[in-house]
mmCIF file of C-alpha atoms and ligand atoms in Angstrom:
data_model
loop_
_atom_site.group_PDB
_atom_site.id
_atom_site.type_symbol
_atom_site.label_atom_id
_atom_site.label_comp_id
_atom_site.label_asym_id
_atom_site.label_seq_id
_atom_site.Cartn_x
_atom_site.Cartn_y
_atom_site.Cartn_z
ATOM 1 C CA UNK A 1 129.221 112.058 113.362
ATOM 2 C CA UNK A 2 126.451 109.792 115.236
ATOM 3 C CA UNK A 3 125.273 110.856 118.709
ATOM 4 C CA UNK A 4 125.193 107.930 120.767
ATOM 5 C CA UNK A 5 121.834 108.112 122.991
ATOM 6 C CA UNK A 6 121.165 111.833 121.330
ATOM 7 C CA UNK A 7 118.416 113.437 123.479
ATOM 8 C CA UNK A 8 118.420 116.717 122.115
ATOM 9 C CA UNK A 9 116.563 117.944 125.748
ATOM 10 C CA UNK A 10 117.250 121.181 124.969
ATOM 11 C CA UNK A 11 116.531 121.441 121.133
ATOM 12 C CA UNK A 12 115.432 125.302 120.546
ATOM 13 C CA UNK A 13 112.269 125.851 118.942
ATOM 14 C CA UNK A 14 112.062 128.012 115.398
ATOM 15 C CA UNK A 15 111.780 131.399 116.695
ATOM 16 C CA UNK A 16 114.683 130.802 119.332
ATOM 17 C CA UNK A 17 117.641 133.543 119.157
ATOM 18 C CA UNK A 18 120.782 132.003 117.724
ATOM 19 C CA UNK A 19 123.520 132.740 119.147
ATOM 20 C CA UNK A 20 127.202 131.651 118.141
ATOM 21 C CA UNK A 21 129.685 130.820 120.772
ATOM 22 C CA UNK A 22 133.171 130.694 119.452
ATOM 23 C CA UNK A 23 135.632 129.360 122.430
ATOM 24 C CA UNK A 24 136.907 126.593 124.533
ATOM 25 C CA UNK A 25 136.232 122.798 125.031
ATOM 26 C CA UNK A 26 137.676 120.979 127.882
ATOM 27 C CA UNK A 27 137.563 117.750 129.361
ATOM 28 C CA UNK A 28 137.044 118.635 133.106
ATOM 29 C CA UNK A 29 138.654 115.994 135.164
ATOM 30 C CA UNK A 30 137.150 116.875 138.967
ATOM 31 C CA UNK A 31 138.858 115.983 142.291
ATOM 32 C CA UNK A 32 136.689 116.425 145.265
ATOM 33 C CA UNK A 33 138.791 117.185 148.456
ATOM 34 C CA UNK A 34 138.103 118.443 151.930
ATOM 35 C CA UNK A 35 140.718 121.289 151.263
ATOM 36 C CA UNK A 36 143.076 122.226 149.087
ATOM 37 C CA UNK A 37 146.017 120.768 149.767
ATOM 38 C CA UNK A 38 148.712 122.905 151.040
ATOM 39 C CA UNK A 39 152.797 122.566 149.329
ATOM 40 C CA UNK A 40 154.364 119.122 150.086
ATOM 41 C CA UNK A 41 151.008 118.229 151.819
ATOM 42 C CA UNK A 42 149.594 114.982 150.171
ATOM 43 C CA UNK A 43 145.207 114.327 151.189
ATOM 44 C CA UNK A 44 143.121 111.538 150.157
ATOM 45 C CA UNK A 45 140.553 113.128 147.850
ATOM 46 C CA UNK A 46 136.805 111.742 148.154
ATOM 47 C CA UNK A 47 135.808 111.187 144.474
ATOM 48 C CA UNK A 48 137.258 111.492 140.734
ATOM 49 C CA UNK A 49 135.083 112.684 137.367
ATOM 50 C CA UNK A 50 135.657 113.618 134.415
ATOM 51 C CA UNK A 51 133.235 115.584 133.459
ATOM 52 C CA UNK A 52 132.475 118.263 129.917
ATOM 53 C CA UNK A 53 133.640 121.471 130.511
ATOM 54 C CA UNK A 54 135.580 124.565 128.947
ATOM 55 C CA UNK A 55 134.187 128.481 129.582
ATOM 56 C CA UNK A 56 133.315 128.210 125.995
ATOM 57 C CA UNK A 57 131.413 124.526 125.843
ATOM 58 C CA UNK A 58 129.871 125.618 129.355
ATOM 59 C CA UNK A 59 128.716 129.453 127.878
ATOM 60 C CA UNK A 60 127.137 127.322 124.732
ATOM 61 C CA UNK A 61 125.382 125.006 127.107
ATOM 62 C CA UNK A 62 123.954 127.484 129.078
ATOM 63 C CA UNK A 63 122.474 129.329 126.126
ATOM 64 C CA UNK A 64 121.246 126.479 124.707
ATOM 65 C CA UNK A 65 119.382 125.230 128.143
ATOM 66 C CA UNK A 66 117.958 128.872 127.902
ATOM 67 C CA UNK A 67 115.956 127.998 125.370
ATOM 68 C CA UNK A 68 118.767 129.861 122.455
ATOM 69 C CA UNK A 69 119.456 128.303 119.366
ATOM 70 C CA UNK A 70 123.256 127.787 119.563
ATOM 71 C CA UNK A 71 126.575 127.074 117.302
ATOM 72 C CA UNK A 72 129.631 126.405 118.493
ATOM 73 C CA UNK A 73 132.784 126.811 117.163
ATOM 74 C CA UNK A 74 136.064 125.257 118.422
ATOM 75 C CA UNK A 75 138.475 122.761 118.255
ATOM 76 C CA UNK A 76 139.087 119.336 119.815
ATOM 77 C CA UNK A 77 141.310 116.589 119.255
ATOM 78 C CA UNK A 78 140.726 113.262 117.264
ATOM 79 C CA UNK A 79 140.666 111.413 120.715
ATOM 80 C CA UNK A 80 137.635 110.770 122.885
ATOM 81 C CA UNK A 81 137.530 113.387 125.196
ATOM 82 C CA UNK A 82 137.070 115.144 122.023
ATOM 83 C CA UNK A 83 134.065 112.457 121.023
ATOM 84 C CA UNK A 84 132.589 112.813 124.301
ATOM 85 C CA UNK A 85 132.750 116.778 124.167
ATOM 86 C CA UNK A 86 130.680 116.790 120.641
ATOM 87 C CA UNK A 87 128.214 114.161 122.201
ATOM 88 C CA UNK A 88 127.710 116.456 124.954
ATOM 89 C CA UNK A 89 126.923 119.806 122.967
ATOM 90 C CA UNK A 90 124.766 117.539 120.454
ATOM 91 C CA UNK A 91 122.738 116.234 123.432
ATOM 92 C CA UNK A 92 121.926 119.756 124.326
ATOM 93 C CA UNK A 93 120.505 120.361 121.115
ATOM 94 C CA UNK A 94 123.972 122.876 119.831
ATOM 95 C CA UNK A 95 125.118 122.815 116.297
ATOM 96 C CA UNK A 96 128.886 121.575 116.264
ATOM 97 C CA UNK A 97 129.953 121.605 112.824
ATOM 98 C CA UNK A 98 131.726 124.173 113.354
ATOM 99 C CA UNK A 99 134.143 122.478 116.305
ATOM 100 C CA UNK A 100 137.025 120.888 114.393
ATOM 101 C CA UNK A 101 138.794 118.045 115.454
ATOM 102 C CA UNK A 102 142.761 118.298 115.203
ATOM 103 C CA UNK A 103 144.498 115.744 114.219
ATOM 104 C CA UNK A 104 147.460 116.217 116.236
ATOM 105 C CA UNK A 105 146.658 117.699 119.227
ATOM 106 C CA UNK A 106 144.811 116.399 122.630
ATOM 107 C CA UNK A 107 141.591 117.633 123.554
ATOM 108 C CA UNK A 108 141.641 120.490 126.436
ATOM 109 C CA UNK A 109 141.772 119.194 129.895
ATOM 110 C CA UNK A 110 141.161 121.204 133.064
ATOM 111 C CA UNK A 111 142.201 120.215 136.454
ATOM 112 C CA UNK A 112 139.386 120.787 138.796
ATOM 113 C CA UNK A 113 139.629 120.539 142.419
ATOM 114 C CA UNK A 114 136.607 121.724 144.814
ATOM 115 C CA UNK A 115 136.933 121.823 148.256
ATOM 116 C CA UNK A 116 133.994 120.973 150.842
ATOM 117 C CA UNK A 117 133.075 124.769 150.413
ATOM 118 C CA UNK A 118 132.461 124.606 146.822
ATOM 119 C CA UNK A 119 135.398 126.865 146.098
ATOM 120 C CA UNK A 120 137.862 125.696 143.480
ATOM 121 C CA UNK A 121 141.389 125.494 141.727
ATOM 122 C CA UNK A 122 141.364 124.818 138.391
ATOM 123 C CA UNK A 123 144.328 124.180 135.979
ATOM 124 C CA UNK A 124 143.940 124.250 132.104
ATOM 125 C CA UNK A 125 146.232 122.636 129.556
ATOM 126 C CA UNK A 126 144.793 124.446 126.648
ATOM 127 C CA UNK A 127 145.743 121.395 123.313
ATOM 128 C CA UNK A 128 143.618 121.588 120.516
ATOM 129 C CA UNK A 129 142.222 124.618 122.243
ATOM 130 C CA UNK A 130 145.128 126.695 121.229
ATOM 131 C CA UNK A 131 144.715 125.687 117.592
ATOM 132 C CA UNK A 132 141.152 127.457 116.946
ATOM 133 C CA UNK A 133 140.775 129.005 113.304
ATOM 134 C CA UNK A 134 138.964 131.339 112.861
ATOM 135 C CA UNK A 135 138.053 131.180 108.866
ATOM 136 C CA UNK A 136 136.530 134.346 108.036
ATOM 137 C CA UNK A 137 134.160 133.083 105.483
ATOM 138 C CA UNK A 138 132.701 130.356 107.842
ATOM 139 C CA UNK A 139 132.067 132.801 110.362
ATOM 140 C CA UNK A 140 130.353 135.171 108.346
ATOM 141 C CA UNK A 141 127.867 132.242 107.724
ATOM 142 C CA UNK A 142 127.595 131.086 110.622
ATOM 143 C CA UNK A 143 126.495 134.412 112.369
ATOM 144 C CA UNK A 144 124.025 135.317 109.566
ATOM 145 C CA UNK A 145 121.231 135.926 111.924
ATOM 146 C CA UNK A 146 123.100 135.433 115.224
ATOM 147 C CA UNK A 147 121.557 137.986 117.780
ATOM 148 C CA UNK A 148 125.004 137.606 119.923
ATOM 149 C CA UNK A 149 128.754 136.275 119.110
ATOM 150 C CA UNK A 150 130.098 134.802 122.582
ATOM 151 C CA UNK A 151 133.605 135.345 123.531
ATOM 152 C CA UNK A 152 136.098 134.236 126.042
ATOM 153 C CA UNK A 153 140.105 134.327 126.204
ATOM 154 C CA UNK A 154 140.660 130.659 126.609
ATOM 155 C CA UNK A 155 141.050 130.602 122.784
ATOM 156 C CA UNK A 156 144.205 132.472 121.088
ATOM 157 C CA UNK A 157 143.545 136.510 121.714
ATOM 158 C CA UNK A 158 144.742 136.957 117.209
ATOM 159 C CA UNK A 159 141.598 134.780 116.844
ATOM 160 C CA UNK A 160 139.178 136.293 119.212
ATOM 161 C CA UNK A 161 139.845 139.739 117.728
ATOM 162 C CA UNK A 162 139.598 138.653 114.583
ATOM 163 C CA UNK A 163 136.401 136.968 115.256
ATOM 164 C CA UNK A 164 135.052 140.377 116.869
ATOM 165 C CA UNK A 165 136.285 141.956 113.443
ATOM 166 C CA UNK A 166 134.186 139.883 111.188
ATOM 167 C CA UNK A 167 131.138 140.120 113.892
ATOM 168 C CA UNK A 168 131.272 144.362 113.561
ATOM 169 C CA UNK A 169 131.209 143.197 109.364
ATOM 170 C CA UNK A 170 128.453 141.094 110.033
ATOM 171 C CA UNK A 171 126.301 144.172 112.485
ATOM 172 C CA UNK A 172 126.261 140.885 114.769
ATOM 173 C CA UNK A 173 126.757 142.252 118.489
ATOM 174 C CA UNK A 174 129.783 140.646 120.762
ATOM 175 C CA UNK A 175 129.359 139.578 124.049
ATOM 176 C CA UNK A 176 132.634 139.443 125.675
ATOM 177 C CA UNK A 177 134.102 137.164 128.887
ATOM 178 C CA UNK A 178 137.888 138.500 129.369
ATOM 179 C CA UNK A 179 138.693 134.889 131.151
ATOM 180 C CA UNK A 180 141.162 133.665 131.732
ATOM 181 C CA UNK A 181 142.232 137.698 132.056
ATOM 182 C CA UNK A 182 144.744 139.242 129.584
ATOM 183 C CA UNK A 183 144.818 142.781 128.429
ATOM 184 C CA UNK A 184 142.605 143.536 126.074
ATOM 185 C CA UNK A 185 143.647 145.166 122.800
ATOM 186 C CA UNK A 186 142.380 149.005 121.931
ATOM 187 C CA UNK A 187 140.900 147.432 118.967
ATOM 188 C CA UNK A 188 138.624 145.385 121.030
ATOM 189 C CA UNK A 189 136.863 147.803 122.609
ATOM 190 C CA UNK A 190 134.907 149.605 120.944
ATOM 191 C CA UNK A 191 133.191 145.915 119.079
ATOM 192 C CA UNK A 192 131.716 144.917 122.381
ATOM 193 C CA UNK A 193 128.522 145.514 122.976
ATOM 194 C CA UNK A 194 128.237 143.533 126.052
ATOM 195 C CA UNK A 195 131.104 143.222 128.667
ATOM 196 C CA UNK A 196 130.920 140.972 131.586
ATOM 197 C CA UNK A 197 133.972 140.570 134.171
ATOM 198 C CA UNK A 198 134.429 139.679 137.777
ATOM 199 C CA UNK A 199 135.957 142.305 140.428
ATOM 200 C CA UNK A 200 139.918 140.501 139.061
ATOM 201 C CA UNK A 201 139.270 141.476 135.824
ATOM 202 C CA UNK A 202 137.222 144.637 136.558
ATOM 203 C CA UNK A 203 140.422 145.931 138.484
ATOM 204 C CA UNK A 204 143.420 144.681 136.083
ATOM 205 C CA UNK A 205 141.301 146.491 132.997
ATOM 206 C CA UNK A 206 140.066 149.150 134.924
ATOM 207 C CA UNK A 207 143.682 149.874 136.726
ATOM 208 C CA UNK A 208 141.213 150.856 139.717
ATOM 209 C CA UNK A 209 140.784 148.829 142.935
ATOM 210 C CA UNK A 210 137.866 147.057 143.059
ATOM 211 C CA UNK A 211 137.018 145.455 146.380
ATOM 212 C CA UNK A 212 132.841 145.459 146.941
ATOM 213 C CA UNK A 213 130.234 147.086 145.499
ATOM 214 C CA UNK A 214 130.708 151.009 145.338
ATOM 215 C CA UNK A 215 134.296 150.163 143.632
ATOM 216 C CA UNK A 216 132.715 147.826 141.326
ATOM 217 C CA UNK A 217 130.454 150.705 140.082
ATOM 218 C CA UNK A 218 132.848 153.356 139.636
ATOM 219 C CA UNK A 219 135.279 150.286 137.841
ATOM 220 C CA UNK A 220 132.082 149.841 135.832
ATOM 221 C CA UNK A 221 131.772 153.251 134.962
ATOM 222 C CA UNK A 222 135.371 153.577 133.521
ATOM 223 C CA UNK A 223 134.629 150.566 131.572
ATOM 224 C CA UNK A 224 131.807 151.794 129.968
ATOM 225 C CA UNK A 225 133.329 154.788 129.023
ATOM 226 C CA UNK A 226 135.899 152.420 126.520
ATOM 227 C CA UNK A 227 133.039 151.812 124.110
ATOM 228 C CA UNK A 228 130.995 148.591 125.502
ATOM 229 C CA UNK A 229 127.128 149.574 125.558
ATOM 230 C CA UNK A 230 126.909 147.372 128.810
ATOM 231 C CA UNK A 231 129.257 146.264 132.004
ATOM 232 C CA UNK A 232 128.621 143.827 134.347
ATOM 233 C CA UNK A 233 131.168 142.940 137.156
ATOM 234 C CA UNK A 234 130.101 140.065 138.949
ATOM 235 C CA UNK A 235 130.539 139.830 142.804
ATOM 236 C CA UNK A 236 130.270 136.528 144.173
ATOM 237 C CA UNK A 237 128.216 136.045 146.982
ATOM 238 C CA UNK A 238 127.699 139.820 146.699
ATOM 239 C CA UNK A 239 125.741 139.693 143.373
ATOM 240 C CA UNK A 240 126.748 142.035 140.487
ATOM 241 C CA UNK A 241 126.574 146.039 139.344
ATOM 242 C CA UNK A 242 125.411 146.302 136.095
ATOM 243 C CA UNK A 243 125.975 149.568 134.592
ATOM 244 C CA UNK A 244 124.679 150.787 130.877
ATOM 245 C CA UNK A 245 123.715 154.763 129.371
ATOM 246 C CA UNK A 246 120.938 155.014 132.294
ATOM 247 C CA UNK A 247 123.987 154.804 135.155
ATOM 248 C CA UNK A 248 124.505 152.246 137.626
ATOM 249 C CA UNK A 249 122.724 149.266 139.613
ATOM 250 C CA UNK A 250 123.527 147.034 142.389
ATOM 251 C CA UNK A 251 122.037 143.460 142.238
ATOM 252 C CA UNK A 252 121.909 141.194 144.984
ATOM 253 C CA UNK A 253 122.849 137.642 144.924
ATOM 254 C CA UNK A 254 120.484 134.681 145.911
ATOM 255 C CA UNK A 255 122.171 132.989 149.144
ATOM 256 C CA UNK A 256 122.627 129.079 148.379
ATOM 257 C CA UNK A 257 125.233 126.628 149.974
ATOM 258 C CA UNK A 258 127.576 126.375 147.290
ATOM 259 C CA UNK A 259 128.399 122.765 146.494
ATOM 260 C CA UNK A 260 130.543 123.807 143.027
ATOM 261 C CA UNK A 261 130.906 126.841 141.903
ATOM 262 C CA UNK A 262 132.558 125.874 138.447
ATOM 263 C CA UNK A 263 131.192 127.322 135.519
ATOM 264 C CA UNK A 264 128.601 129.516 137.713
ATOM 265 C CA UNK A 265 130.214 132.697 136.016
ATOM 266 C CA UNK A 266 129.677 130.351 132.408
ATOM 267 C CA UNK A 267 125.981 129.854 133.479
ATOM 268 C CA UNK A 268 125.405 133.603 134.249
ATOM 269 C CA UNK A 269 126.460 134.533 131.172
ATOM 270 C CA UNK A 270 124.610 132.155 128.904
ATOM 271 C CA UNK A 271 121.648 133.065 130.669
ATOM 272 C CA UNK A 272 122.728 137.209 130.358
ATOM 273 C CA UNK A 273 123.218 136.982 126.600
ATOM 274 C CA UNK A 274 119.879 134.278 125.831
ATOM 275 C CA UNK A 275 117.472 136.771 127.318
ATOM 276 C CA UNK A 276 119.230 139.748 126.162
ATOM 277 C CA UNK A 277 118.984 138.141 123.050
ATOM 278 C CA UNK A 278 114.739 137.609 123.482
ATOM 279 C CA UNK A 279 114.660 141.415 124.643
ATOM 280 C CA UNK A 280 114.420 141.555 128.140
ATOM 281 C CA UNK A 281 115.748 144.696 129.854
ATOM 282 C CA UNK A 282 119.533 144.546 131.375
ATOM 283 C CA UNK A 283 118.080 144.323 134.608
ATOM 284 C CA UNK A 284 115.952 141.930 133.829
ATOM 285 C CA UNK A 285 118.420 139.679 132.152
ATOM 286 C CA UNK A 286 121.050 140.131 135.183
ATOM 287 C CA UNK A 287 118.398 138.639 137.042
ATOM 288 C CA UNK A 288 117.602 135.658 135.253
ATOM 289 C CA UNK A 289 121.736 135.296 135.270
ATOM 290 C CA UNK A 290 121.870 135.745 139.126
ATOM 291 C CA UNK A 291 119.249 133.084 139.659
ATOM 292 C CA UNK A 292 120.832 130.341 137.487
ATOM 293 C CA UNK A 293 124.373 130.785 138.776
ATOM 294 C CA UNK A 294 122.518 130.156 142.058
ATOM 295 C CA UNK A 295 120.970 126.878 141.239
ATOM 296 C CA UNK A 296 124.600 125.853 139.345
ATOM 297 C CA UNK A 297 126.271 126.682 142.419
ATOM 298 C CA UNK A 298 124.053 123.898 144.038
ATOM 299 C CA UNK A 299 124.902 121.504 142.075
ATOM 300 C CA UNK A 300 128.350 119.559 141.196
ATOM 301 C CA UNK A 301 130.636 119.658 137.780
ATOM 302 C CA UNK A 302 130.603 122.445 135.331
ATOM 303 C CA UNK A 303 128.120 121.059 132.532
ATOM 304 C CA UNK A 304 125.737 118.562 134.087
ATOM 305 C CA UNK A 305 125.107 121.882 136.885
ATOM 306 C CA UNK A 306 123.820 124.298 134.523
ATOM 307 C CA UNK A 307 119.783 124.707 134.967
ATOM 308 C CA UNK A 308 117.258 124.792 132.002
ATOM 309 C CA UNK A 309 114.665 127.279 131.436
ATOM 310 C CA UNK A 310 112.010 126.137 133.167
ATOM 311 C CA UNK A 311 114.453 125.401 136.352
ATOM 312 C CA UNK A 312 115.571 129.482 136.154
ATOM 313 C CA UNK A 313 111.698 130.490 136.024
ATOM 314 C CA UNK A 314 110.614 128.669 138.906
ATOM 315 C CA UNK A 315 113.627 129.370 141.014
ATOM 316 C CA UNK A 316 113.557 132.103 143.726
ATOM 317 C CA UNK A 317 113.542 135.835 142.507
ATOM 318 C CA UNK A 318 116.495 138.106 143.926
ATOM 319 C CA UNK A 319 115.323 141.679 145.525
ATOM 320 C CA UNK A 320 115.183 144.683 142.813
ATOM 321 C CA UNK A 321 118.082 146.244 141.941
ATOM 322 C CA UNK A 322 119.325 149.136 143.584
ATOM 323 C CA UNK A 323 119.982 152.233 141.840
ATOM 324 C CA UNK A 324 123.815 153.017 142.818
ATOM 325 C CA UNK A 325 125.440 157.127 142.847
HETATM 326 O O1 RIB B 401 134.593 128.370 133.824
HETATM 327 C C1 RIB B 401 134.781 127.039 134.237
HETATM 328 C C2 RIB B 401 135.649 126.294 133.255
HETATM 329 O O2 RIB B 401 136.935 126.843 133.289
HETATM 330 C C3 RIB B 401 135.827 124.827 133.573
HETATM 331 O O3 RIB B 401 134.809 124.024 133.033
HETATM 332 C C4 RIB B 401 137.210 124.535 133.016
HETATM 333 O O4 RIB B 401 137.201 123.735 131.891
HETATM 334 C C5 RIB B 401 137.837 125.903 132.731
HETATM 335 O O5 RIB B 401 137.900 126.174 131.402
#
């Protein structure tokens, strides 16, 4: 299909990791309003966008303005949000053959709303999102020298594990986003290599409470001990632990006024699996993570905020993580 106005900004160059991201497109359409309106309330909002989202489309953007050579594989409809999602990926340089387009079935869409303090609300209606195949036989060419297989839950949980299945076949390592949360399978488990959740998810698959940073660890810990070779909970505005075979760490986040702060956990993680990918140590690549979600936090929409490379490098560097008990 022809790019209109292809830019390819982000093309990777030869010895870029690849790194397949099988997940979610959405068309993000963003309200701005001062608050969040309460039940029966009705507020005039200040501004409307629609904007290219989805945690998968975001996860493959920010790999790809990483520096990571990137497929993606999905499914939108044979409407123009879905044209404008594949123009989006393609401008960033991502291979989208393998996104299908549905015949009959709308393209995601995601209700955004961000208040004045950057928080949001977001509701998806999943469409052609709920219709991802995965063939086996595609996949396994696909990931033929894939460092990392990206994973999130906004795509139907019989796929994803099946996905992870033909990954373990392939000795390609998973990279898993439990979002939007659901239980995760036993099965699952012991195919991730790389687990990264927020203190939600952290508690619902941990059964543990996690509220701050010494419950995050121990959650971490009992994570770990299911089979993935590396945890990260994210914290917000408190940073994340990151916990692997050498124990614990705490890092700290970057303080920014948040402007947006959709698709800062996508940006993290794009960034966490692209220099994981180039072999930089965990801690290193939490780091790199923690300072890109800062500068996407900045920034408004979920796409158009994620930094590039260059951005991450010359952004300010958090303190050293902190060894944890
Ligand atoms: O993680 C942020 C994303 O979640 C948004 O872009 C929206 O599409 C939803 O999928």
């Amino acid at each position: 299909m022809p790019v209109p106005d292809a830019v390819n900004r982000f093309s990777a160059p030869a010895d870029a990791p690849l790194l397949v991201v099988l997940g979610s497109l959405n068309m993000d359409v963003v309200v701005r309003v001062p608050h969040a309106p309460a039940a029966g309330e009705t507020l005039h909002g200040r501004s409307i966008d629609h904007l290219p989202g989805g945690k998968g489309g975001n996860q493959a953007v920010g790999c790809a303005r990483q520096g990571g050579a990137v497929r993606m594989l999905g499914c939108v409809g044979a409407d123009a949000h879905g044209t404008a999602l594949r123009d989006a990926l393609a401008r960033d340089g991502i291979d989208t053959d393998g996104v299908r387009v549905a015949p009959a079935t709308p393209t995601g869409v995601a209700l955004v709303m961000v208040e004045d303090s950057g928080q949001n609300r977001i509701v998806v209606i999943p469409g052609a999102n709920a219709a991802v195949q995965v063939a086996p036989d595609v996949l396994r060419t696909q990931l033929a020298g894939a460092a990392f297989l990206v994973l999130q839950f906004e795509t139907p949980l019989d796929q994803v594990g099946l996905a992870m299945e033909v990954a373990a076949q392939a000795g390609c390592k998973v990279l898993l986003n439990p979002s939007p949360m659901q239980a995760l399978p036993e099965a699952f488990w012991p195919r991730i290599d790389t687990l990264v959740v927020n203190e939600l998810e952290a508690q619902m698959l941990s059964g543990l409470p996690v509220a701050g940073i010494a419950d995050a660890a121990v959650a971490a810990r009992a994570l770990l001990s299911r089979g993935p070779v590396r945890v990260v909970v994210t914290l917000g505005g408190e940073g994340a632990v990151a916990a692997d075979a050498d124990g614990c760490r705490h890092h700290a986040a970057l303080r920014v006024k948040a402007v947006d702060t959709t698709a800062a956990g996508d940006t993290f993680l794009g960034t966490l699996a692209v220099s994981l990918a180039r072999g930089e140590t965990f801690d290193a690549a939490v780091q790199l993570g923690i300072r890109a979600a800062a500068l996407c936090i900045g920034r408004p929409g979920a796409q158009p905020s994620i930094p590039s490379r260059d951005e991450v490098l010359a952004s300010p560097v958090p303190p050293a993580p902190l060894a944890l008990p």
